mmCIF file of C-alpha atoms in Angstrom:
data_model
loop_
_atom_site.group_PDB
_atom_site.id
_atom_site.type_symbol
_atom_site.label_atom_id
_atom_site.label_comp_id
_atom_site.label_asym_id
_atom_site.label_seq_id
_atom_site.Cartn_x
_atom_site.Cartn_y
_atom_site.Cartn_z
ATOM 1 C CA MET K 1 0.340 0.106 -0.190
ATOM 2 C CA GLU K 2 1.652 3.517 -0.848
ATOM 3 C CA ASP K 3 2.404 5.730 1.378
ATOM 4 C CA PRO K 4 1.337 9.965 0.329
ATOM 5 C CA LEU K 5 3.676 11.368 3.110
ATOM 6 C CA TYR K 6 5.895 9.213 0.253
ATOM 7 C CA THR K 7 3.814 9.322 -3.103
ATOM 8 C CA ASP K 8 1.539 12.265 -2.994
ATOM 9 C CA PRO K 9 3.966 15.828 -4.092
ATOM 10 C CA SER K 10 2.327 17.695 -2.025
ATOM 11 C CA LEU K 11 3.549 16.148 1.474
ATOM 12 C CA VAL K 12 6.641 15.350 -0.521
ATOM 13 C CA ALA K 13 7.331 18.935 -1.094
ATOM 14 C CA PHE K 14 7.470 18.695 2.947
ATOM 15 C CA TYR K 15 10.531 15.713 3.183
ATOM 16 C CA ASP K 16 13.688 18.154 2.602
ATOM 17 C CA ALA K 17 12.214 20.580 5.115
ATOM 18 C CA GLU K 18 12.015 18.299 7.916
ATOM 19 C CA ASN K 19 15.058 16.126 6.983
ATOM 20 C CA ASP K 20 18.300 18.017 6.451
ATOM 21 C CA GLY K 21 19.864 15.141 6.053
ATOM 22 C CA GLY K 22 23.442 16.552 8.629
ATOM 23 C CA ALA K 23 25.204 13.312 9.930
ATOM 24 C CA ASP K 24 23.828 10.398 8.086
ATOM 25 C CA HIS K 25 25.010 12.432 5.253
ATOM 26 C CA ALA K 26 28.508 13.053 6.547
ATOM 27 C CA PHE K 27 29.080 9.893 7.538
ATOM 28 C CA CYS K 28 28.357 8.277 3.990
ATOM 29 C CA ALA K 29 29.358 10.444 1.663
ATOM 30 C CA ALA K 30 33.320 9.603 4.080
ATOM 31 C CA LEU K 31 33.237 6.110 2.996
ATOM 32 C CA ALA K 32 32.066 6.802 -0.420
ATOM 33 C CA ARG K 33 35.553 8.489 -0.888
ATOM 34 C CA GLY K 34 38.098 6.225 -2.852
ATOM 35 C CA ALA K 35 34.629 4.505 -4.122
ATOM 36 C CA ARG K 36 34.154 4.214 -7.302
ATOM 37 C CA SER K 37 29.857 3.089 -7.387
ATOM 38 C CA VAL K 38 27.102 3.499 -5.306
ATOM 39 C CA LEU K 39 24.024 2.760 -4.009
ATOM 40 C CA ASP K 40 21.622 4.563 -2.606
ATOM 41 C CA LEU K 41 18.664 2.159 -1.702
ATOM 42 C CA GLY K 42 14.790 4.347 -1.022
ATOM 43 C CA CYS K 43 17.470 6.871 -1.587
ATOM 44 C CA GLY K 44 14.197 9.639 -1.077
ATOM 45 C CA THR K 45 14.155 12.898 -2.408
ATOM 46 C CA GLY K 46 17.889 12.431 -3.673
ATOM 47 C CA ALA K 47 19.326 14.651 -1.139
ATOM 48 C CA LEU K 48 22.798 12.008 -0.196
ATOM 49 C CA LEU K 49 23.358 11.330 -3.449
ATOM 50 C CA ALA K 50 22.912 14.097 -5.238
ATOM 51 C CA GLY K 51 25.972 15.289 -2.908
ATOM 52 C CA LEU K 52 28.370 13.295 -4.135
ATOM 53 C CA SER K 53 30.830 12.683 -7.095
ATOM 54 C CA ASN K 54 31.972 9.247 -6.969
ATOM 55 C CA PRO K 55 32.018 7.722 -11.399
ATOM 56 C CA VAL K 56 28.362 5.627 -10.845
ATOM 57 C CA ARG K 57 25.673 7.041 -8.783
ATOM 58 C CA VAL K 58 22.469 5.336 -8.996
ATOM 59 C CA GLY K 59 19.995 6.573 -6.635
ATOM 60 C CA VAL K 60 16.930 3.780 -6.284
ATOM 61 C CA ASP K 61 13.229 4.238 -4.365
ATOM 62 C CA PRO K 62 9.812 3.021 -5.419
ATOM 63 C CA ALA K 63 7.294 6.740 -5.141
ATOM 64 C CA GLY K 64 7.377 8.607 -8.945
ATOM 65 C CA ALA K 65 6.970 11.654 -6.777
ATOM 66 C CA MET K 66 10.275 11.821 -4.453
ATOM 67 C CA LEU K 67 12.223 10.779 -7.574
ATOM 68 C CA ASP K 68 11.175 14.041 -9.486
ATOM 69 C CA VAL K 69 12.453 16.289 -6.318
ATOM 70 C CA ALA K 70 15.841 13.809 -7.175
ATOM 71 C CA ARG K 71 16.083 14.339 -10.262
ATOM 72 C CA ALA K 72 16.112 18.951 -10.030
ATOM 73 C CA ARG K 73 18.578 18.408 -7.812
ATOM 74 C CA PRO K 74 21.167 20.401 -8.194
ATOM 75 C CA GLY K 75 24.768 17.587 -8.821
ATOM 76 C CA ALA K 76 21.941 15.219 -10.098
ATOM 77 C CA GLU K 77 22.920 14.314 -13.632
ATOM 78 C CA GLY K 78 25.196 13.601 -12.543
ATOM 79 C CA ALA K 79 23.299 10.154 -10.640
ATOM 80 C CA GLU K 80 20.959 7.275 -12.638
ATOM 81 C CA TRP K 81 17.433 7.387 -10.778
ATOM 82 C CA ILE K 82 15.205 4.695 -10.931
ATOM 83 C CA ALA K 83 11.601 3.490 -9.730
ATOM 84 C CA ALA K 84 12.395 0.639 -8.371
ATOM 85 C CA ASP K 85 11.031 -1.403 -4.675
ATOM 86 C CA ALA K 86 14.295 -2.370 -3.081
ATOM 87 C CA ARG K 87 12.867 -6.230 -1.942
ATOM 88 C CA THR K 88 12.837 -7.398 -5.763
ATOM 89 C CA LEU K 89 15.169 -4.796 -7.424
ATOM 90 C CA ARG K 90 17.765 -6.551 -9.719
ATOM 91 C CA LEU K 91 20.419 -4.824 -11.677
ATOM 92 C CA GLY K 92 22.633 -6.842 -12.832
ATOM 93 C CA ARG K 93 25.261 -4.406 -11.664
ATOM 94 C CA ARG K 94 27.720 -4.898 -8.512
ATOM 95 C CA PHE K 95 28.951 -1.567 -6.318
ATOM 96 C CA ASP K 96 30.989 -0.774 -4.370
ATOM 97 C CA LEU K 97 28.664 1.362 -0.960
ATOM 98 C CA VAL K 98 25.106 -0.306 -0.657
ATOM 99 C CA MET K 99 23.525 1.896 0.727
ATOM 100 C CA LEU K 100 19.750 2.523 2.996
ATOM 101 C CA THR K 101 19.704 5.260 5.572
ATOM 102 C CA GLY K 102 16.940 8.103 6.667
ATOM 103 C CA HIS K 103 15.157 4.783 8.758
ATOM 104 C CA ALA K 104 13.892 3.139 4.845
ATOM 105 C CA PHE K 105 14.683 0.276 6.616
ATOM 106 C CA GLN K 106 11.854 0.211 8.847
ATOM 107 C CA VAL K 107 9.754 0.468 6.392
ATOM 108 C CA PHE K 108 9.641 -3.145 5.624
ATOM 109 C CA LEU K 109 6.929 -4.395 7.831
ATOM 110 C CA THR K 110 7.452 -7.972 7.358
ATOM 111 C CA ASP K 111 9.926 -11.126 7.959
ATOM 112 C CA ASP K 112 9.930 -11.870 4.146
ATOM 113 C CA ASP K 113 10.625 -7.935 3.162
ATOM 114 C CA GLN K 114 13.123 -7.842 5.164
ATOM 115 C CA ARG K 115 15.457 -10.632 4.460
ATOM 116 C CA ALA K 116 14.308 -9.671 0.453
ATOM 117 C CA ALA K 117 16.003 -6.008 1.359
ATOM 118 C CA LEU K 118 19.218 -7.588 2.690
ATOM 119 C CA ALA K 119 18.713 -9.948 -0.360
ATOM 120 C CA THR K 120 19.358 -7.361 -2.546
ATOM 121 C CA ILE K 121 22.003 -5.370 -0.583
ATOM 122 C CA ALA K 122 23.507 -9.153 -0.567
ATOM 123 C CA ALA K 123 23.214 -9.155 -4.550
ATOM 124 C CA HIS K 124 23.865 -5.855 -5.917
ATOM 125 C CA LEU K 125 27.171 -5.426 -3.630
ATOM 126 C CA ALA K 126 30.864 -6.258 -5.070
ATOM 127 C CA PRO K 127 33.452 -8.350 -3.608
ATOM 128 C CA GLY K 128 35.583 -6.220 -1.075
ATOM 129 C CA GLY K 129 32.562 -3.789 -1.287
ATOM 130 C CA ARG K 130 30.419 -2.380 2.449
ATOM 131 C CA PHE K 131 26.769 -1.934 2.956
ATOM 132 C CA VAL K 132 24.914 0.076 5.547
ATOM 133 C CA PHE K 133 21.861 1.131 6.751
ATOM 134 C CA ASP K 134 20.200 2.208 10.458
ATOM 135 C CA ALA K 135 16.420 0.849 12.217
ATOM 136 C CA ARG K 136 15.776 2.735 15.297
ATOM 137 C CA ASN K 137 16.568 0.796 17.985
ATOM 138 C CA PRO K 138 13.049 -0.553 19.521
ATOM 139 C CA ALA K 139 14.895 -0.152 23.400
ATOM 140 C CA SER K 140 14.907 3.826 22.927
ATOM 141 C CA ARG K 141 10.939 4.020 22.180
ATOM 142 C CA GLU K 142 11.124 6.223 19.754
ATOM 143 C CA TRP K 143 7.935 6.444 18.890
ATOM 144 C CA GLU K 144 6.452 8.037 22.115
ATOM 145 C CA GLU K 145 8.019 11.095 20.972
ATOM 146 C CA TRP K 146 5.698 10.811 18.405
ATOM 147 C CA GLN K 147 2.801 12.154 19.982
ATOM 148 C CA PRO K 148 0.384 15.440 19.178
ATOM 149 C CA HIS K 149 1.917 16.673 22.695
ATOM 150 C CA ASN K 150 5.253 16.539 22.517
ATOM 151 C CA SER K 151 6.146 16.739 18.497
ATOM 152 C CA ARG K 152 3.971 20.411 17.857
ATOM 153 C CA ARG K 153 6.525 22.172 15.683
ATOM 154 C CA TRP K 154 6.476 24.528 12.267
ATOM 155 C CA VAL K 155 8.323 24.114 10.246
ATOM 156 C CA ASP K 156 9.468 26.884 7.362
ATOM 157 C CA HIS K 157 8.169 25.610 3.722
ATOM 158 C CA PRO K 158 9.364 27.791 0.584
ATOM 159 C CA ALA K 159 5.585 27.745 -0.991
ATOM 160 C CA HIS K 160 3.646 27.596 2.216
ATOM 161 C CA GLY K 161 5.624 29.778 4.194
ATOM 162 C CA ARG K 162 5.546 28.671 8.841
ATOM 163 C CA VAL K 163 3.746 25.585 9.009
ATOM 164 C CA GLU K 164 2.337 23.462 12.027
ATOM 165 C CA ALA K 165 3.150 19.883 12.366
ATOM 166 C CA TRP K 166 2.630 17.475 14.724
ATOM 167 C CA ASN K 167 2.342 13.536 14.638
ATOM 168 C CA SER K 168 0.687 10.810 16.629
ATOM 169 C CA ALA K 169 1.858 7.624 17.017
ATOM 170 C CA ILE K 170 0.438 3.802 18.604
ATOM 171 C CA CYS K 171 2.871 0.797 18.877
ATOM 172 C CA ASP K 172 1.522 -2.810 19.023
ATOM 173 C CA GLU K 173 4.780 -3.890 20.752
ATOM 174 C CA THR K 174 4.321 -7.792 20.249
ATOM 175 C CA SER K 175 4.612 -6.653 15.819
ATOM 176 C CA GLY K 176 6.778 -4.455 16.324
ATOM 177 C CA LEU K 177 4.726 -2.322 14.236
ATOM 178 C CA VAL K 178 4.413 1.360 14.220
ATOM 179 C CA THR K 179 1.015 3.143 12.904
ATOM 180 C CA TYR K 180 2.270 7.264 13.108
ATOM 181 C CA GLY K 181 0.441 9.837 11.216
ATOM 182 C CA THR K 182 2.580 12.937 9.708
ATOM 183 C CA TYR K 183 -0.381 16.289 9.813
ATOM 184 C CA TYR K 184 0.426 19.831 8.619
ATOM 185 C CA ARG K 185 -1.621 22.493 9.114
ATOM 186 C CA LEU K 186 -1.621 25.664 6.270
ATOM 187 C CA ALA K 187 -1.743 29.042 6.808
ATOM 188 C CA ASP K 188 -5.013 28.129 4.508
ATOM 189 C CA GLY K 189 -6.255 25.881 7.416
ATOM 190 C CA ARG K 190 -6.155 23.277 5.810
ATOM 191 C CA THR K 191 -4.618 20.184 7.032
ATOM 192 C CA LEU K 192 -2.589 17.898 5.343
ATOM 193 C CA SER K 193 -1.597 14.208 6.173
ATOM 194 C CA ALA K 194 0.016 11.380 6.226
ATOM 195 C CA GLN K 195 -0.610 7.499 7.802
ATOM 196 C CA SER K 196 2.825 5.373 8.089
ATOM 197 C CA ARG K 197 3.589 2.454 9.415
ATOM 198 C CA ILE K 198 7.139 1.101 10.386
ATOM 199 C CA ARG K 199 8.442 -1.957 11.876
ATOM 200 C CA PHE K 200 10.797 -1.659 14.978
ATOM 201 C CA THR K 201 13.212 -4.639 15.130
ATOM 202 C CA PRO K 202 15.234 -5.750 17.540
ATOM 203 C CA ARG K 203 19.724 -5.685 16.942
ATOM 204 C CA ALA K 204 19.299 -10.830 17.535
ATOM 205 C CA VAL K 205 16.306 -10.602 14.507
ATOM 206 C CA LEU K 206 19.056 -8.350 12.229
ATOM 207 C CA GLU K 207 21.719 -9.739 12.613
ATOM 208 C CA GLU K 208 20.069 -13.529 12.072
ATOM 209 C CA ARG K 209 18.268 -11.813 9.044
ATOM 210 C CA ILE K 210 21.945 -9.721 7.762
ATOM 211 C CA ALA K 211 23.911 -13.104 8.254
ATOM 212 C CA GLY K 212 21.083 -14.708 6.644
ATOM 213 C CA ALA K 213 21.788 -12.957 3.665
ATOM 214 C CA GLY K 214 25.150 -13.803 2.803
ATOM 215 C CA LEU K 215 26.065 -10.779 4.838
ATOM 216 C CA SER K 216 28.858 -10.035 7.284
ATOM 217 C CA VAL K 217 29.190 -6.930 10.001
ATOM 218 C CA GLU K 218 32.882 -5.704 9.959
ATOM 219 C CA ARG K 219 31.255 -2.701 13.320
ATOM 220 C CA TRP K 220 27.830 -2.231 14.415
ATOM 221 C CA PHE K 221 27.870 1.844 15.144
ATOM 222 C CA GLY K 222 24.425 3.225 17.916
ATOM 223 C CA ASP K 223 24.673 6.406 15.908
ATOM 224 C CA TRP K 224 25.814 8.118 13.029
ATOM 225 C CA HIS K 225 28.013 10.593 14.339
ATOM 226 C CA GLY K 226 30.035 6.534 15.143
ATOM 227 C CA GLY K 227 28.971 6.406 18.482
ATOM 228 C CA PRO K 228 29.203 2.672 20.097
ATOM 229 C CA ASP K 229 25.779 0.013 20.047
ATOM 230 C CA GLY K 230 24.497 -0.435 23.118
ATOM 231 C CA ALA K 231 20.995 -1.862 24.613
ATOM 232 C CA GLN K 232 20.470 1.617 24.847
ATOM 233 C CA SER K 233 21.699 3.160 21.562
ATOM 234 C CA PRO K 234 18.907 4.925 19.681
ATOM 235 C CA GLU K 235 20.150 3.519 16.793
ATOM 236 C CA PHE K 236 21.466 -0.151 15.282
ATOM 237 C CA ILE K 237 23.506 0.567 12.434
ATOM 238 C CA PRO K 238 25.359 -1.957 10.516
ATOM 239 C CA LEU K 239 28.922 -1.121 8.325
ATOM 240 C CA GLY K 240 29.908 -4.891 6.904
ATOM 241 C CA GLN K 241 30.482 -6.281 3.605
ATOM 242 C CA LEU K 242 29.308 -10.163 1.808
ATOM 243 C CA SER K 243 30.241 -12.699 3.854
ATOM 244 C CA PRO K 244 34.098 -14.826 3.319
ATOM 245 C CA ALA K 245 33.302 -17.563 0.240
#
């Protein structure tokens, strides 16, 4: 089921206003140095990939509205942009770096979806290449911050001006599935909204799935600043490669 947060152009227009791409972009840009080829799965509006200068850059996202923004970015002309699902993508090419940022891994809601996405990473990773992705730690209970009383904020949008925004969220802790709403109240009184679902997965499960895909983790990070991984770290960020044959 399509998520209007990423497929409705009126909502996609808010994406960059709310996601400035800080530490994760810097971390991945450092990984990309010296790599000939980079594959960005779930590239969104393309801010990360368009900012790189690698000879081969491929961005993949299932949402055409996000890719429309990506293709119009400065630097986008040197990249290839493909509308496709990371669960089924098979380009027949391998890359020195495969990345999946912005918590895009969490949109894979089922066990099979997660396995399929990791299999795609393995299928496109060159020998000696590296992969990286991020997922929020369930122990951080970040969804508790996504409530109307503590998520209300103002977003400066280039077309709509100053817009009031807030979230709501409900977690099914048995499955780890969080359903959250995103709301933008425009100056004319209209409210744009979307309902989204993501999955919070324990690290032990991620470890098992990564190994099952033929991948090996070199190091786990707890945040995009390179902080240590731990039971209470906000993120699970595996950096790794193909498992030895």
